[in-house]
PDB file of C-alpha atoms in Angstrom:
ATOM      1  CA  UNK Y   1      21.674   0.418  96.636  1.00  0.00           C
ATOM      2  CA  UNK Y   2      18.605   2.242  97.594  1.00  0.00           C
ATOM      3  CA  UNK Y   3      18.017   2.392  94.385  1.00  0.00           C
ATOM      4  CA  UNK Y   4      17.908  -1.484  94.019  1.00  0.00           C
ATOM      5  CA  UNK Y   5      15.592  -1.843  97.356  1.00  0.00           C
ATOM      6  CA  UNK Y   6      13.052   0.427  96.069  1.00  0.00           C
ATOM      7  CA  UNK Y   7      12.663  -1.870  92.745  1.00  0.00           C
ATOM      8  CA  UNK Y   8      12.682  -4.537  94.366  1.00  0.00           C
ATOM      9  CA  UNK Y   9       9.694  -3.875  97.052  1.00  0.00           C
ATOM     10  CA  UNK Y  10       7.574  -2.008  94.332  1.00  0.00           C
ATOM     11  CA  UNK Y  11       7.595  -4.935  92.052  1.00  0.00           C
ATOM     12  CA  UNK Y  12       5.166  -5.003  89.252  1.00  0.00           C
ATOM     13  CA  UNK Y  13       2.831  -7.704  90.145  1.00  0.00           C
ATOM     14  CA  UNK Y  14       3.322 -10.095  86.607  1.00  0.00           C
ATOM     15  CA  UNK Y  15       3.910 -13.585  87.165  1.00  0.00           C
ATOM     16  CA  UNK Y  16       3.880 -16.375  84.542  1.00  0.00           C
ATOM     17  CA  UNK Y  17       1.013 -17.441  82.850  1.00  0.00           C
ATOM     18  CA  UNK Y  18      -1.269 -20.513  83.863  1.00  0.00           C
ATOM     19  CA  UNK Y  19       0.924 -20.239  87.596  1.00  0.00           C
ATOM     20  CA  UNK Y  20      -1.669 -17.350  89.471  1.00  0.00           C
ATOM     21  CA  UNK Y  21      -5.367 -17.685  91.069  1.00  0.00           C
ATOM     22  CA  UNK Y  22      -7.541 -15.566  91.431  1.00  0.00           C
ATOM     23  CA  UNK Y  23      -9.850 -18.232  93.823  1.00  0.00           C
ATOM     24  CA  UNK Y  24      -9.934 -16.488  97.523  1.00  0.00           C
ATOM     25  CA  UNK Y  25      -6.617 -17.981  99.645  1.00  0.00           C
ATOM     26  CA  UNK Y  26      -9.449 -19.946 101.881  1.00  0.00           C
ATOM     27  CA  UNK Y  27      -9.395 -22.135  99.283  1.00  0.00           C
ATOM     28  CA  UNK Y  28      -7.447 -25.389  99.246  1.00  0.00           C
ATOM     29  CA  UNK Y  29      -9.683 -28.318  98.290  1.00  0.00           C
ATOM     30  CA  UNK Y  30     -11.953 -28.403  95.329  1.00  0.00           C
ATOM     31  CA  UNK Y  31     -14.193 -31.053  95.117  1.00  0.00           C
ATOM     32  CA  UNK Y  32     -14.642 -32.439  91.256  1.00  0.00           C
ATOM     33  CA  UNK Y  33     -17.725 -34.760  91.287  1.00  0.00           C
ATOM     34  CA  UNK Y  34     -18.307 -36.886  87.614  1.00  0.00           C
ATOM     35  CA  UNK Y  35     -19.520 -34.463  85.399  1.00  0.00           C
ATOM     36  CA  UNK Y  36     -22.941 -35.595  84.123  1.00  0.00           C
ATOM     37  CA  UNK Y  37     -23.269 -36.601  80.557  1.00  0.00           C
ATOM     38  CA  UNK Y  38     -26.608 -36.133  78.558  1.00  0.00           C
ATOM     39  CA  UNK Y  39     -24.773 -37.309  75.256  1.00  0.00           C
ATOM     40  CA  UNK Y  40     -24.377 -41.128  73.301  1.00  0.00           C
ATOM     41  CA  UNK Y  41     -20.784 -40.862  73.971  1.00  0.00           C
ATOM     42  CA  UNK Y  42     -20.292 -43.465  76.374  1.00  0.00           C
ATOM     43  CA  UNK Y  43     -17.451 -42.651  79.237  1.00  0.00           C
ATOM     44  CA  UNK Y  44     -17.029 -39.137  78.038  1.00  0.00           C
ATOM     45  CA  UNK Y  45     -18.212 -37.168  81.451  1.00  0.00           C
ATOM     46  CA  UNK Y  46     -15.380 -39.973  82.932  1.00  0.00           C
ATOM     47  CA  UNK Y  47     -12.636 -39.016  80.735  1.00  0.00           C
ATOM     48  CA  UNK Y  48     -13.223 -35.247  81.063  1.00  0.00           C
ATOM     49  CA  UNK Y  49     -14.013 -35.106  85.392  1.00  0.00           C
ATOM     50  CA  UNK Y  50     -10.824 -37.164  85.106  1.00  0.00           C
ATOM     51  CA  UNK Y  51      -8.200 -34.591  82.867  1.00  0.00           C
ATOM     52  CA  UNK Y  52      -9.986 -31.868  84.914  1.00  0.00           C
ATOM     53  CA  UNK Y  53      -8.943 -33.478  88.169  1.00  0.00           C
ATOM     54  CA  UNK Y  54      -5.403 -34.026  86.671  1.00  0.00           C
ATOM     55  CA  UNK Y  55      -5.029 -30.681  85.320  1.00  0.00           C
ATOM     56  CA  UNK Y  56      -5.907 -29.049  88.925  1.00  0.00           C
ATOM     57  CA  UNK Y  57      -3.534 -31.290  90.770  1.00  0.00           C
ATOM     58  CA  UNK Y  58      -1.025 -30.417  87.681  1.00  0.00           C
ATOM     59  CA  UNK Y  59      -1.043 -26.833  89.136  1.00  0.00           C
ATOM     60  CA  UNK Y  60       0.494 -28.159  92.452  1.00  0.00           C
ATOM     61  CA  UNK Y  61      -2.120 -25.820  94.539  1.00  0.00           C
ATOM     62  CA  UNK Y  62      -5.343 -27.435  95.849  1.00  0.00           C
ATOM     63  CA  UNK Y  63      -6.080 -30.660  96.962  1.00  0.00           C
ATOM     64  CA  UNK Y  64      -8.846 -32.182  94.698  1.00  0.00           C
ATOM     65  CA  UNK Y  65     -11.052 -34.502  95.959  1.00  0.00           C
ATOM     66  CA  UNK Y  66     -13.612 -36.547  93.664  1.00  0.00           C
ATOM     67  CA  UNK Y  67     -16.396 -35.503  96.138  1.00  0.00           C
ATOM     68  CA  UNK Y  68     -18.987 -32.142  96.483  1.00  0.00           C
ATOM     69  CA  UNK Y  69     -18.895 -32.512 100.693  1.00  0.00           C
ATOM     70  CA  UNK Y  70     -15.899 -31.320 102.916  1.00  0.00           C
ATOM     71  CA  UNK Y  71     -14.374 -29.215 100.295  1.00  0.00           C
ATOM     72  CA  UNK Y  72     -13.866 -25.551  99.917  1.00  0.00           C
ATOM     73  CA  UNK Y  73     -14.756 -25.155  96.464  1.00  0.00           C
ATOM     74  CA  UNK Y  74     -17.519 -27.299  94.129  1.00  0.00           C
ATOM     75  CA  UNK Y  75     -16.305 -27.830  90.260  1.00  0.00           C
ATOM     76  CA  UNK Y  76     -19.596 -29.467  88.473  1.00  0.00           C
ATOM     77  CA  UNK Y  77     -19.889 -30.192  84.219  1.00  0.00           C
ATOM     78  CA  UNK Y  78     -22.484 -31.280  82.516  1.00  0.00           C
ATOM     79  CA  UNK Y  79     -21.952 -32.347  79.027  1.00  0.00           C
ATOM     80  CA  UNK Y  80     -25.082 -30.782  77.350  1.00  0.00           C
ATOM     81  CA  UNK Y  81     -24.161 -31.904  73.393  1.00  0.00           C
ATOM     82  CA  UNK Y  82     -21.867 -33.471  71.347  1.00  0.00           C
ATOM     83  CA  UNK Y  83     -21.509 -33.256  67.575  1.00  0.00           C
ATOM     84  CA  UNK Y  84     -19.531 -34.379  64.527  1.00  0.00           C
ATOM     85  CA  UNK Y  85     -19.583 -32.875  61.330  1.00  0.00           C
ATOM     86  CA  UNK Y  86     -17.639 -33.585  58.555  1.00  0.00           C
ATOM     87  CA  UNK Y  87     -15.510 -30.482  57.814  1.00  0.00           C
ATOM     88  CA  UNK Y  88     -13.905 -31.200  54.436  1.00  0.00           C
ATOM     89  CA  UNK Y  89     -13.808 -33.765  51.618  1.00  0.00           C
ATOM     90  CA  UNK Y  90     -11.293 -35.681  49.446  1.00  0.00           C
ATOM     91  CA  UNK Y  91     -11.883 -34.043  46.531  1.00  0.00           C
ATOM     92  CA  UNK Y  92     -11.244 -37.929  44.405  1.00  0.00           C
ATOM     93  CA  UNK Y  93     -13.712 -39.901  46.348  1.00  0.00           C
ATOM     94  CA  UNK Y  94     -15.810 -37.347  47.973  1.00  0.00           C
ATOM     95  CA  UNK Y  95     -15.787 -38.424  51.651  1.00  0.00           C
ATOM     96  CA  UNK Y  96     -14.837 -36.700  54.493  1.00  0.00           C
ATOM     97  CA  UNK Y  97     -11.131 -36.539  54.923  1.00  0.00           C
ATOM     98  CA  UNK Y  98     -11.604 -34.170  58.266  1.00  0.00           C
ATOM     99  CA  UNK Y  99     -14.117 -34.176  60.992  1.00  0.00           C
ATOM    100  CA  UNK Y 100     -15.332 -30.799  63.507  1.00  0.00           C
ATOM    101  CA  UNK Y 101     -15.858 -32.202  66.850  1.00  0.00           C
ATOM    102  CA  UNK Y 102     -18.054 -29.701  68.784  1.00  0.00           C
ATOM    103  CA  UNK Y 103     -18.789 -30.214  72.460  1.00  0.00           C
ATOM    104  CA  UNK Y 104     -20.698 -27.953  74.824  1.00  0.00           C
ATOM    105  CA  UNK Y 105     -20.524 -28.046  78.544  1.00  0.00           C
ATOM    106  CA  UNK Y 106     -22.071 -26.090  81.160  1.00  0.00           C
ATOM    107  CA  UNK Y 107     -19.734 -25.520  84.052  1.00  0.00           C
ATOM    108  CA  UNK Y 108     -19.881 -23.778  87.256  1.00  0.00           C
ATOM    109  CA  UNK Y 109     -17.083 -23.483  90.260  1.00  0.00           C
ATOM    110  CA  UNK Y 110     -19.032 -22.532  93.592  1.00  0.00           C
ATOM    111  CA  UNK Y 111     -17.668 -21.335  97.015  1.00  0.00           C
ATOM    112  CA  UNK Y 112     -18.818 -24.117  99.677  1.00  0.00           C
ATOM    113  CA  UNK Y 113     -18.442 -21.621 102.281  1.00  0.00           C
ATOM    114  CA  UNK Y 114     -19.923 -18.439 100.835  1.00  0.00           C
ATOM    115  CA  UNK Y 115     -22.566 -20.392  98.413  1.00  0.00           C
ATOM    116  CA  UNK Y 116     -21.502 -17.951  95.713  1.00  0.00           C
ATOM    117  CA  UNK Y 117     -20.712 -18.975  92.242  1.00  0.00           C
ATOM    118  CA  UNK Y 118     -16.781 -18.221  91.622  1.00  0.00           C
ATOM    119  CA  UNK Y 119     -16.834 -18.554  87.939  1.00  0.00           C
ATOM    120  CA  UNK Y 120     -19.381 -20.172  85.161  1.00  0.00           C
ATOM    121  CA  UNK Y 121     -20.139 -20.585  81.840  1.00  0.00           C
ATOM    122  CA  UNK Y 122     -23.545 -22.156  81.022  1.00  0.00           C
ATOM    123  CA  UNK Y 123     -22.321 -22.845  77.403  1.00  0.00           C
ATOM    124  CA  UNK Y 124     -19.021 -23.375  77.349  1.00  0.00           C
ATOM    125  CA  UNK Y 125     -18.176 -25.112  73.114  1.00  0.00           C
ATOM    126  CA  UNK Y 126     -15.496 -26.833  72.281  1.00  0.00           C
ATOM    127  CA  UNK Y 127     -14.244 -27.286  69.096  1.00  0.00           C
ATOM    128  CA  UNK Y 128     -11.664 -29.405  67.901  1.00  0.00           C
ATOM    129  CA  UNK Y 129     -10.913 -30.965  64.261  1.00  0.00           C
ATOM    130  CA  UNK Y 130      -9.285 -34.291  63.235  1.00  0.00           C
ATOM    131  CA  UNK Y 131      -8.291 -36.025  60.515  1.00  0.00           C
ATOM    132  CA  UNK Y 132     -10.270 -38.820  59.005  1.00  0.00           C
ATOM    133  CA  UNK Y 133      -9.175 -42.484  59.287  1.00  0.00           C
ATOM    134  CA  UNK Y 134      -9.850 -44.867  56.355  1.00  0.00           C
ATOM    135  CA  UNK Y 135     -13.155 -45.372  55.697  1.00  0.00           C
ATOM    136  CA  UNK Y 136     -14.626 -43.356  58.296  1.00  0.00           C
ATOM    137  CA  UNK Y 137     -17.713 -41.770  57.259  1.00  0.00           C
ATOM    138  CA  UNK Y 138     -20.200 -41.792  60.800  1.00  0.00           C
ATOM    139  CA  UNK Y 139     -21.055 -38.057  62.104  1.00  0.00           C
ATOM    140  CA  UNK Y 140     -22.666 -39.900  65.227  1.00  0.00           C
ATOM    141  CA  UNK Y 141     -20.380 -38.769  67.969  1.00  0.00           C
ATOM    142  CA  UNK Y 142     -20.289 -42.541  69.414  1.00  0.00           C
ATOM    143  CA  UNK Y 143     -19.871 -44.063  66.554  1.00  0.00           C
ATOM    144  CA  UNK Y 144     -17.204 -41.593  65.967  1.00  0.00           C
ATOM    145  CA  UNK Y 145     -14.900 -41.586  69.524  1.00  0.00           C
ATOM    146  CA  UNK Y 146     -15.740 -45.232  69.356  1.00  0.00           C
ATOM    147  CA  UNK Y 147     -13.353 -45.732  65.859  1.00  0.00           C
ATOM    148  CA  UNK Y 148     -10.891 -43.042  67.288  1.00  0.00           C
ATOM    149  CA  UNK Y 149     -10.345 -43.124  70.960  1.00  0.00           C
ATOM    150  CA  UNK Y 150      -7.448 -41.029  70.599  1.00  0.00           C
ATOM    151  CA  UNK Y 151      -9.160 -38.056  69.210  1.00  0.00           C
ATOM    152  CA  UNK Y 152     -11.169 -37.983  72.404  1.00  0.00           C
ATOM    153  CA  UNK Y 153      -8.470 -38.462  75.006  1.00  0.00           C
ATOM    154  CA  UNK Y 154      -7.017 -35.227  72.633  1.00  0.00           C
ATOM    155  CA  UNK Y 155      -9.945 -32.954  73.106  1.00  0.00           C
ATOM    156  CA  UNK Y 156     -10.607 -34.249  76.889  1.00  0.00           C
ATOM    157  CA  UNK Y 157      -6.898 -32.929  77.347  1.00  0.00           C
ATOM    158  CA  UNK Y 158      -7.528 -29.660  75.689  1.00  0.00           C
ATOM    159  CA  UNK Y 159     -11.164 -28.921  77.619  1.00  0.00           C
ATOM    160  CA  UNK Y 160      -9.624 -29.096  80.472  1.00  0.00           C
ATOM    161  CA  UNK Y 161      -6.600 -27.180  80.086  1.00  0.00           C
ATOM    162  CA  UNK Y 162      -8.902 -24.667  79.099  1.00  0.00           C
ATOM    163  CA  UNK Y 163     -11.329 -25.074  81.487  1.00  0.00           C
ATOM    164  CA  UNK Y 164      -8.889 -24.654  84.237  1.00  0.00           C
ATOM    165  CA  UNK Y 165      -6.780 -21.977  83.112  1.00  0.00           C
ATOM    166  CA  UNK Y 166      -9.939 -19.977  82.637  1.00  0.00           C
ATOM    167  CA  UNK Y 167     -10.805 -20.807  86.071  1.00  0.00           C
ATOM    168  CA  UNK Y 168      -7.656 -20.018  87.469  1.00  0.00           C
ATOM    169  CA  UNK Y 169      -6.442 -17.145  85.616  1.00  0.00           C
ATOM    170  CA  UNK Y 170     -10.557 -15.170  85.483  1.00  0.00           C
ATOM    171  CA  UNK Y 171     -10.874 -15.713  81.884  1.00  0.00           C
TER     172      UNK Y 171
END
């Protein structure tokens, strides 16, 4: 029995992936402003400020506000570049029967009340590769989410996922 107490009270500290924080307890709102976008894609900064938000709220810890005033923590992007390169070819016809997707960010999470940056990453690049649909051949990235709308609610879904689980976990 004492046996049992003793394990118990001296646990060892592991808890389940993508659950923990490492943010300071103080913190229960984080305000998400629109990321800014310096790229063609049109609604892309929309579509990613908006998985972000979802994945934070997803994690059932912090209220997120869309805001930077009256919060306790600041999340700002900025979409820096956004490319599409064909990544391989139909060996019959010779056009591109996959496309690499590469996005880079620059994020930063800030402590309102200490000023002090919690976590960054001034180039954070995303990578993600999809299959070509018929005819396809544009490497512009509009031109590209434009034709395939569901490649970027994919990626959108996977940056932030990432982005937050490196946030929360001090990745």
């Amino acid at each position: 029995m004492l046996v049992c107490a003793w394990a118990a009270t001296t646990a060892c500290g592991y808890s389940l992936a993508g659950r923990g924080s490492f943010l300071p307890a103080y913190i229960k709102t984080i305000g998400v402003p629109t990321f800014t976008n310096h790229t063609t894609v049109f609604n892309l900064e929309t579509l990613l400020t908006q998985k972000v938000r979802a994945e934070f709220i997803g994690r059932g810890k912090y209220q997120v506000l869309p805001q930077g005033s009256g919060v306790d923590a600041l999340l700002t992007g900025e979409v820096t570049s956004v490319t599409v390169t064909p990544s391989s070819l139909n060996p019959q016809t010779q056009l591109a029967s996959r496309y690499a997707i590469t996005m880079t960010a620059k994020i930063e999470l800030r402590d309102v009340r200490e000023n002090k940056v919690l976590w960054e990453n001034p180039s954070v690049v995303f990578r993600q590769e999809y299959e070509a649909t018929a005819g396809r051949s544009a490497t512009d990235p509009a031109a590209f989410f434009q034709q395939d709308t569901d490649s970027l609610e994919r990626m959108s879904t996977d940056f932030a996922r990432t982005i937050v689980s490196a946030i929360l976990e001090a990745f």
